PDB file of C-alpha atoms in Angstrom:
ATOM      1  CA  MET E  21      -0.028   0.043   0.210  1.00 63.00           C
ATOM      2  CA  ASP E  22       1.219   3.386  -1.151  1.00 72.00           C
ATOM      3  CA  VAL E  23       0.455   6.270   1.404  1.00 75.00           C
ATOM      4  CA  VAL E  24       0.371   9.970   0.777  1.00 73.00           C
ATOM      5  CA  ASP E  25       0.628  12.673   3.004  1.00 76.00           C
ATOM      6  CA  LEU E  26       0.097  16.363   1.802  1.00 75.00           C
ATOM      7  CA  GLY E  27       0.070  19.565   3.768  1.00 72.00           C
ATOM      8  CA  GLY E  28      -1.465  22.886   2.302  1.00 67.00           C
ATOM      9  CA  LYS E  29      -4.517  24.339   1.370  1.00 57.00           C
ATOM     10  CA  PRO E  30      -6.339  26.046  -1.542  1.00 59.00           C
ATOM     11  CA  GLU E  31      -5.796  29.831  -2.012  1.00 58.00           C
ATOM     12  CA  ASP E  32      -9.282  30.284  -0.782  1.00 58.00           C
ATOM     13  CA  GLY E  33      -9.623  27.592   1.219  1.00 59.00           C
ATOM     14  CA  ASP E  34     -10.611  27.584   4.982  1.00 61.00           C
ATOM     15  CA  ALA E  35      -7.738  26.507   7.297  1.00 59.00           C
ATOM     16  CA  SER E  36     -10.467  25.254   9.938  1.00 57.00           C
ATOM     17  CA  LYS E  37     -11.720  22.931   7.437  1.00 59.00           C
ATOM     18  CA  ASP E  38      -8.817  22.166   5.067  1.00 68.00           C
ATOM     19  CA  GLY E  39      -4.951  21.899   5.028  1.00 71.00           C
ATOM     20  CA  ARG E  40      -4.253  18.158   4.848  1.00 79.00           C
ATOM     21  CA  ILE E  41      -4.818  15.083   2.849  1.00 82.00           C
ATOM     22  CA  ILE E  42      -3.685  11.664   3.561  1.00 81.00           C
ATOM     23  CA  GLY E  43      -4.438   9.235   0.545  1.00 77.00           C
ATOM     24  CA  ALA E  44      -3.652   5.520   0.145  1.00 76.00           C
ATOM     25  CA  ILE E  45      -3.729   3.187  -2.887  1.00 74.00           C
ATOM     26  CA  ALA E  46      -3.845  -0.267  -2.319  1.00 66.00           C
ATOM     27  CA  SER E  47      -3.067  -3.021  -5.049  1.00 60.00           C
ATOM     28  CA  ASP E  48      -4.816  -6.166  -3.924  1.00 56.00           C
ATOM     29  CA  GLU E  49      -7.525  -7.744  -6.419  1.00 55.00           C
ATOM     30  CA  GLY E  50      -8.021  -4.445  -8.173  1.00 56.00           C
ATOM     31  CA  THR E  51      -6.998  -0.907  -7.090  1.00 62.00           C
ATOM     32  CA  SER E  52      -8.484   0.765  -4.216  1.00 68.00           C
ATOM     33  CA  PHE E  53      -8.095   4.407  -3.282  1.00 71.00           C
ATOM     34  CA  PHE E  54      -8.794   5.862   0.166  1.00 76.00           C
ATOM     35  CA  LYS E  55      -8.538   9.581   1.367  1.00 79.00           C
ATOM     36  CA  MET E  56      -9.046  11.668   4.092  1.00 79.00           C
ATOM     37  CA  ARG E  57      -9.130  15.727   4.280  1.00 79.00           C
ATOM     38  CA  GLY E  58      -9.647  18.241   6.558  1.00 77.00           C
ATOM     39  CA  ASN E  59      -8.211  20.545   9.200  1.00 73.00           C
ATOM     40  CA  ALA E  60      -4.409  19.979   9.441  1.00 75.00           C
ATOM     41  CA  ALA E  61      -4.297  19.114  12.903  1.00 75.00           C
ATOM     42  CA  LEU E  62      -7.533  16.891  13.212  1.00 75.00           C
ATOM     43  CA  VAL E  63      -6.185  14.821  10.051  1.00 75.00           C
ATOM     44  CA  GLY E  64      -3.131  14.348  11.714  1.00 74.00           C
ATOM     45  CA  ALA E  65      -4.833  13.110  15.115  1.00 76.00           C
ATOM     46  CA  GLU E  66      -6.865  10.549  13.085  1.00 78.00           C
ATOM     47  CA  LYS E  67      -4.188   9.372  10.923  1.00 79.00           C
ATOM     48  CA  GLU E  68      -3.199   6.199  12.810  1.00 79.00           C
ATOM     49  CA  LYS E  69      -6.748   5.497  12.974  1.00 78.00           C
ATOM     50  CA  PHE E  70      -7.378   5.834   9.230  1.00 77.00           C
ATOM     51  CA  LEU E  71      -4.353   3.537   8.268  1.00 79.00           C
ATOM     52  CA  LYS E  72      -5.662   1.010  10.839  1.00 78.00           C
ATOM     53  CA  TRP E  73      -8.989   1.104   9.237  1.00 77.00           C
ATOM     54  CA  ILE E  74      -7.632   0.626   5.712  1.00 74.00           C
ATOM     55  CA  ALA E  75      -5.340  -2.358   7.017  1.00 77.00           C
ATOM     56  CA  ALA E  76      -8.630  -3.975   8.464  1.00 74.00           C
ATOM     57  CA  MET E  77     -10.535  -3.655   5.141  1.00 67.00           C
ATOM     58  CA  ARG E  78      -7.706  -4.717   3.069  1.00 63.00           C
ATOM     59  CA  ALA E  79      -7.530  -7.995   5.638  1.00 67.00           C
ATOM     60  CA  GLY E  80     -11.472  -8.573   5.410  1.00 59.00           C
ATOM     61  CA  THR E  81     -12.129  -7.963   8.980  1.00 52.00           C
ATOM     62  CA  GLY E  82     -14.051  -4.680   8.801  1.00 49.00           C
ATOM     63  CA  SER E  83     -17.592  -4.614   8.290  1.00 46.00           C
ATOM     64  CA  GLU E  84     -19.343  -5.458   5.135  1.00 42.00           C
ATOM     65  CA  SER E  85     -20.704  -1.695   4.629  1.00 41.00           C
ATOM     66  CA  PRO E  86     -17.508   0.223   6.230  1.00 47.00           C
ATOM     67  CA  ALA E  87     -18.206   3.720   7.219  1.00 50.00           C
ATOM     68  CA  MET E  88     -15.181   6.196   6.840  1.00 44.00           C
ATOM     69  CA  PRO E  89     -13.841   7.328  10.098  1.00 45.00           C
ATOM     70  CA  GLN E  90     -14.934  10.731  11.206  1.00 47.00           C
ATOM     71  CA  VAL E  91     -12.892  13.505  12.188  1.00 42.00           C
ATOM     72  CA  ALA E  92     -14.548  14.849  15.499  1.00 43.00           C
ATOM     73  CA  ALA E  93     -15.189  18.750  15.533  1.00 44.00           C
ATOM     74  CA  PRO E  94     -12.836  20.257  18.215  1.00 45.00           C
ATOM     75  CA  THR E  95     -15.718  21.435  20.116  1.00 44.00           C
ATOM     76  CA  SER E  96     -17.225  17.997  20.921  1.00 46.00           C
ATOM     77  CA  ASN E  97     -17.897  17.754  24.585  1.00 58.00           C
ATOM     78  CA  LYS E  98     -16.722  21.200  25.040  1.00 71.00           C
ATOM     79  CA  PRO E  99     -14.401  21.817  27.894  1.00 81.00           C
ATOM     80  CA  GLU E 100     -14.854  24.693  30.020  1.00 84.00           C
ATOM     81  CA  ILE E 101     -12.292  27.585  30.377  1.00 93.00           C
ATOM     82  CA  LYS E 102     -12.630  31.222  31.440  1.00 95.00           C
ATOM     83  CA  TRP E 103     -11.369  34.466  30.339  1.00 96.00           C
ATOM     84  CA  ASP E 104     -11.589  38.273  30.419  1.00 96.00           C
ATOM     85  CA  VAL E 105     -12.677  39.566  27.165  1.00 96.00           C
ATOM     86  CA  PRO E 106     -11.466  43.216  26.184  1.00 95.00           C
ATOM     87  CA  PRO E 107     -14.468  45.729  26.498  1.00 94.00           C
ATOM     88  CA  ASP E 108     -14.523  46.268  22.978  1.00 93.00           C
ATOM     89  CA  TRP E 109     -14.709  42.815  21.541  1.00 94.00           C
ATOM     90  CA  SER E 110     -17.735  41.516  20.429  1.00 93.00           C
ATOM     91  CA  PRO E 111     -18.662  37.772  19.832  1.00 92.00           C
ATOM     92  CA  GLY E 112     -17.974  36.465  16.404  1.00 86.00           C
ATOM     93  CA  PRO E 113     -20.127  33.986  14.399  1.00 76.00           C
ATOM     94  CA  ALA E 114     -20.605  30.860  15.391  1.00 66.00           C
ATOM     95  CA  SER E 115     -18.347  27.643  14.173  1.00 75.00           C
ATOM     96  CA  ALA E 116     -18.413  24.098  14.547  1.00 75.00           C
ATOM     97  CA  MET E 117     -14.617  24.494  14.258  1.00 82.00           C
ATOM     98  CA  ARG E 118     -13.981  27.041  16.758  1.00 89.00           C
ATOM     99  CA  TYR E 119     -14.393  27.237  20.521  1.00 92.00           C
ATOM    100  CA  ALA E 120     -14.901  30.591  20.235  1.00 93.00           C
ATOM    101  CA  SER E 121     -14.629  33.966  17.877  1.00 94.00           C
ATOM    102  CA  PHE E 122     -14.430  37.437  18.543  1.00 95.00           C
ATOM    103  CA  ALA E 123     -14.378  40.588  16.399  1.00 92.00           C
ATOM    104  CA  ALA E 124     -12.557  43.812  17.376  1.00 91.00           C
ATOM    105  CA  PRO E 125     -13.111  47.217  15.904  1.00 85.00           C
ATOM    106  CA  ASN E 126      -9.452  47.733  14.667  1.00 70.00           C
ATOM    107  CA  ASP E 127      -9.570  47.284  10.627  1.00 70.00           C
ATOM    108  CA  ASN E 128     -11.357  43.785  10.447  1.00 86.00           C
ATOM    109  CA  VAL E 129      -9.167  41.650  12.740  1.00 93.00           C
ATOM    110  CA  ASP E 130     -10.392  38.423  13.707  1.00 94.00           C
ATOM    111  CA  ILE E 131      -9.867  36.769  17.144  1.00 96.00           C
ATOM    112  CA  SER E 132     -10.356  32.743  17.274  1.00 95.00           C
ATOM    113  CA  VAL E 133     -10.142  29.987  19.623  1.00 95.00           C
ATOM    114  CA  VAL E 134      -9.417  26.353  18.759  1.00 93.00           C
ATOM    115  CA  THR E 135      -9.147  23.461  20.907  1.00 92.00           C
ATOM    116  CA  PHE E 136      -8.377  19.794  20.012  1.00 89.00           C
ATOM    117  CA  PRO E 137      -7.783  16.579  21.790  1.00 89.00           C
ATOM    118  CA  GLY E 138      -4.114  15.346  22.118  1.00 90.00           C
ATOM    119  CA  ASP E 139      -1.221  17.628  20.938  1.00 91.00           C
ATOM    120  CA  GLY E 140      -2.655  19.573  18.100  1.00 90.00           C
ATOM    121  CA  GLY E 141       0.313  18.716  15.987  1.00 90.00           C
ATOM    122  CA  ASP E 142       3.931  19.765  16.098  1.00 91.00           C
ATOM    123  CA  ASP E 143       4.694  23.192  16.709  1.00 93.00           C
ATOM    124  CA  LEU E 144       6.785  23.950  13.473  1.00 93.00           C
ATOM    125  CA  GLY E 145       4.294  22.102  11.500  1.00 92.00           C
ATOM    126  CA  ASN E 146       1.687  24.505  12.673  1.00 93.00           C
ATOM    127  CA  ILE E 147       3.776  27.455  12.304  1.00 95.00           C
ATOM    128  CA  ASN E 148       4.670  26.824   8.813  1.00 93.00           C
ATOM    129  CA  ARG E 149       1.116  26.306   7.933  1.00 93.00           C
ATOM    130  CA  TRP E 150       0.292  29.816   9.397  1.00 94.00           C
ATOM    131  CA  ARG E 151       3.342  31.289   7.516  1.00 94.00           C
ATOM    132  CA  GLN E 152       1.701  29.640   4.094  1.00 93.00           C
ATOM    133  CA  GLN E 153      -1.662  31.324   4.875  1.00 92.00           C
ATOM    134  CA  LEU E 154       0.291  34.503   4.913  1.00 94.00           C
ATOM    135  CA  GLY E 155       2.334  33.524   1.474  1.00 93.00           C
ATOM    136  CA  LEU E 156       5.326  32.960   3.513  1.00 94.00           C
ATOM    137  CA  PRO E 157       8.208  30.292   2.982  1.00 93.00           C
ATOM    138  CA  PRO E 158       8.606  27.610   5.707  1.00 92.00           C
ATOM    139  CA  ALA E 159      10.624  28.247   8.348  1.00 91.00           C
ATOM    140  CA  ASP E 160      13.064  25.704  10.025  1.00 87.00           C
ATOM    141  CA  ALA E 161      13.150  24.919  13.688  1.00 79.00           C
ATOM    142  CA  ASN E 162      16.000  27.403  14.444  1.00 75.00           C
ATOM    143  CA  ALA E 163      14.156  30.425  12.820  1.00 69.00           C
ATOM    144  CA  SER E 164      10.608  29.630  14.475  1.00 71.00           C
ATOM    145  CA  ASN E 165      10.984  32.769  16.775  1.00 89.00           C
ATOM    146  CA  ILE E 166       8.770  31.323  19.439  1.00 95.00           C
ATOM    147  CA  VAL E 167       8.505  33.349  22.581  1.00 96.00           C
ATOM    148  CA  PRO E 168       7.021  32.028  25.993  1.00 97.00           C
ATOM    149  CA  LEU E 169       4.369  33.834  27.568  1.00 97.00           C
ATOM    150  CA  LYS E 170       4.014  32.649  31.360  1.00 96.00           C
ATOM    151  CA  THR E 171       0.700  32.889  32.973  1.00 95.00           C
ATOM    152  CA  ASN E 172      -0.736  32.236  36.588  1.00 91.00           C
ATOM    153  CA  GLU E 173      -1.658  28.633  35.494  1.00 90.00           C
ATOM    154  CA  THR E 174       0.683  27.685  32.358  1.00 96.00           C
ATOM    155  CA  THR E 175       3.183  28.869  29.863  1.00 97.00           C
ATOM    156  CA  PHE E 176       1.824  29.707  26.232  1.00 98.00           C
ATOM    157  CA  SER E 177       4.182  29.691  23.288  1.00 97.00           C
ATOM    158  CA  THR E 178       3.671  32.679  20.931  1.00 98.00           C
ATOM    159  CA  ILE E 179       4.684  33.847  17.741  1.00 97.00           C
ATOM    160  CA  ASP E 180       4.261  36.892  15.506  1.00 97.00           C
ATOM    161  CA  ILE E 181       4.208  36.339  11.906  1.00 97.00           C
ATOM    162  CA  ALA E 182       4.137  39.078   9.395  1.00 96.00           C
ATOM    163  CA  GLY E 183       3.166  38.645   5.815  1.00 95.00           C
ATOM    164  CA  ALA E 184       3.178  41.355   3.013  1.00 94.00           C
ATOM    165  CA  ASN E 185       0.049  43.130   4.146  1.00 93.00           C
ATOM    166  CA  THR E 186      -1.784  40.634   6.817  1.00 95.00           C
ATOM    167  CA  ARG E 187      -0.215  39.422  10.044  1.00 97.00           C
ATOM    168  CA  THR E 188      -0.710  36.899  12.527  1.00 97.00           C
ATOM    169  CA  VAL E 189      -0.326  36.634  16.340  1.00 98.00           C
ATOM    170  CA  ALA E 190      -0.611  33.108  17.825  1.00 98.00           C
ATOM    171  CA  ALA E 191      -0.424  31.656  21.369  1.00 98.00           C
ATOM    172  CA  TRP E 192      -0.816  28.037  22.143  1.00 98.00           C
ATOM    173  CA  THR E 193      -0.729  25.619  25.152  1.00 97.00           C
ATOM    174  CA  ARG E 194      -1.357  22.136  25.945  1.00 96.00           C
ATOM    175  CA  LYS E 195      -3.440  21.673  29.143  1.00 93.00           C
ATOM    176  CA  GLY E 196      -5.475  18.392  30.379  1.00 90.00           C
ATOM    177  CA  GLY E 197      -4.903  16.343  27.241  1.00 92.00           C
ATOM    178  CA  ARG E 198      -5.681  18.979  24.903  1.00 93.00           C
ATOM    179  CA  ALA E 199      -4.182  21.731  22.806  1.00 95.00           C
ATOM    180  CA  TRP E 200      -5.441  25.331  22.994  1.00 96.00           C
ATOM    181  CA  PHE E 201      -4.702  27.639  20.051  1.00 97.00           C
ATOM    182  CA  PHE E 202      -5.508  31.602  20.263  1.00 98.00           C
ATOM    183  CA  LYS E 203      -5.155  33.672  17.017  1.00 97.00           C
ATOM    184  CA  LEU E 204      -5.040  37.304  16.093  1.00 97.00           C
ATOM    185  CA  THR E 205      -5.296  37.672  12.356  1.00 96.00           C
ATOM    186  CA  GLY E 206      -5.702  40.745  10.084  1.00 94.00           C
ATOM    187  CA  PRO E 207      -4.508  43.656   8.338  1.00 94.00           C
ATOM    188  CA  SER E 208      -0.975  44.171   9.760  1.00 95.00           C
ATOM    189  CA  ASN E 209      -1.919  47.679  11.317  1.00 94.00           C
ATOM    190  CA  GLY E 210      -5.155  46.398  12.593  1.00 94.00           C
ATOM    191  CA  VAL E 211      -3.141  43.619  14.296  1.00 95.00           C
ATOM    192  CA  GLU E 212      -0.690  45.961  15.702  1.00 96.00           C
ATOM    193  CA  LYS E 213      -3.506  47.792  17.512  1.00 94.00           C
ATOM    194  CA  GLU E 214      -5.257  44.967  18.864  1.00 96.00           C
ATOM    195  CA  LYS E 215      -2.098  42.868  19.831  1.00 97.00           C
ATOM    196  CA  ALA E 216      -1.555  44.396  23.611  1.00 97.00           C
ATOM    197  CA  ASN E 217      -5.533  43.621  24.192  1.00 97.00           C
ATOM    198  CA  PHE E 218      -4.726  40.178  22.389  1.00 98.00           C
ATOM    199  CA  VAL E 219      -1.735  39.419  25.014  1.00 98.00           C
ATOM    200  CA  LYS E 220      -4.041  40.601  28.094  1.00 97.00           C
ATOM    201  CA  PHE E 221      -6.914  37.865  26.779  1.00 97.00           C
ATOM    202  CA  VAL E 222      -4.313  35.256  26.711  1.00 98.00           C
ATOM    203  CA  GLN E 223      -2.993  36.002  30.032  1.00 97.00           C
ATOM    204  CA  SER E 224      -6.372  35.932  31.659  1.00 97.00           C
ATOM    205  CA  VAL E 225      -7.296  32.332  30.471  1.00 97.00           C
ATOM    206  CA  ARG E 226      -8.086  30.119  33.479  1.00 95.00           C
ATOM    207  CA  PHE E 227      -8.724  26.259  32.987  1.00 92.00           C
TER     208      PHE E 227
END
């Protein structure tokens, strides 16, 4: 069986729903094709189960009408955390892929909170996905520029990535068997204006 693992998303794609494809080609009695596609971190978390499922189908030990393993939305069994929201932020539109969203008055910036079970993928892979979204080339491990941000309950990793016209400030931590990602994204000037509020928001998080 040949397995292909591809990262990246279409130019008009949504990173919360796209970003990674795992494909497999099995040549037994004829040729069978298998594919799993979705959010990069979620697909990574389900990769082992996906490959085991394919192996079971090839061995004839799966169900007669096998169902594709489903990648659960990160908000399933929604865990509870608390934070202090800046007074001029407003709740953003609901999304099955986000724990929470906020909008700020500065130049259409977007604030997102996403959580996944497990470790949520490796740091460099996540950073390079964010860089790709800003039209930047991948960084190597020595140039990722991760800065720690200590709070009363945990230590976040943070990074500030600037593209030609857009910018992302991200903070993430792993707590209680889950990965938590906080992102501020938008036009560079708007992100600069809102960065201090974003940092205070992250520092206020209580698990």
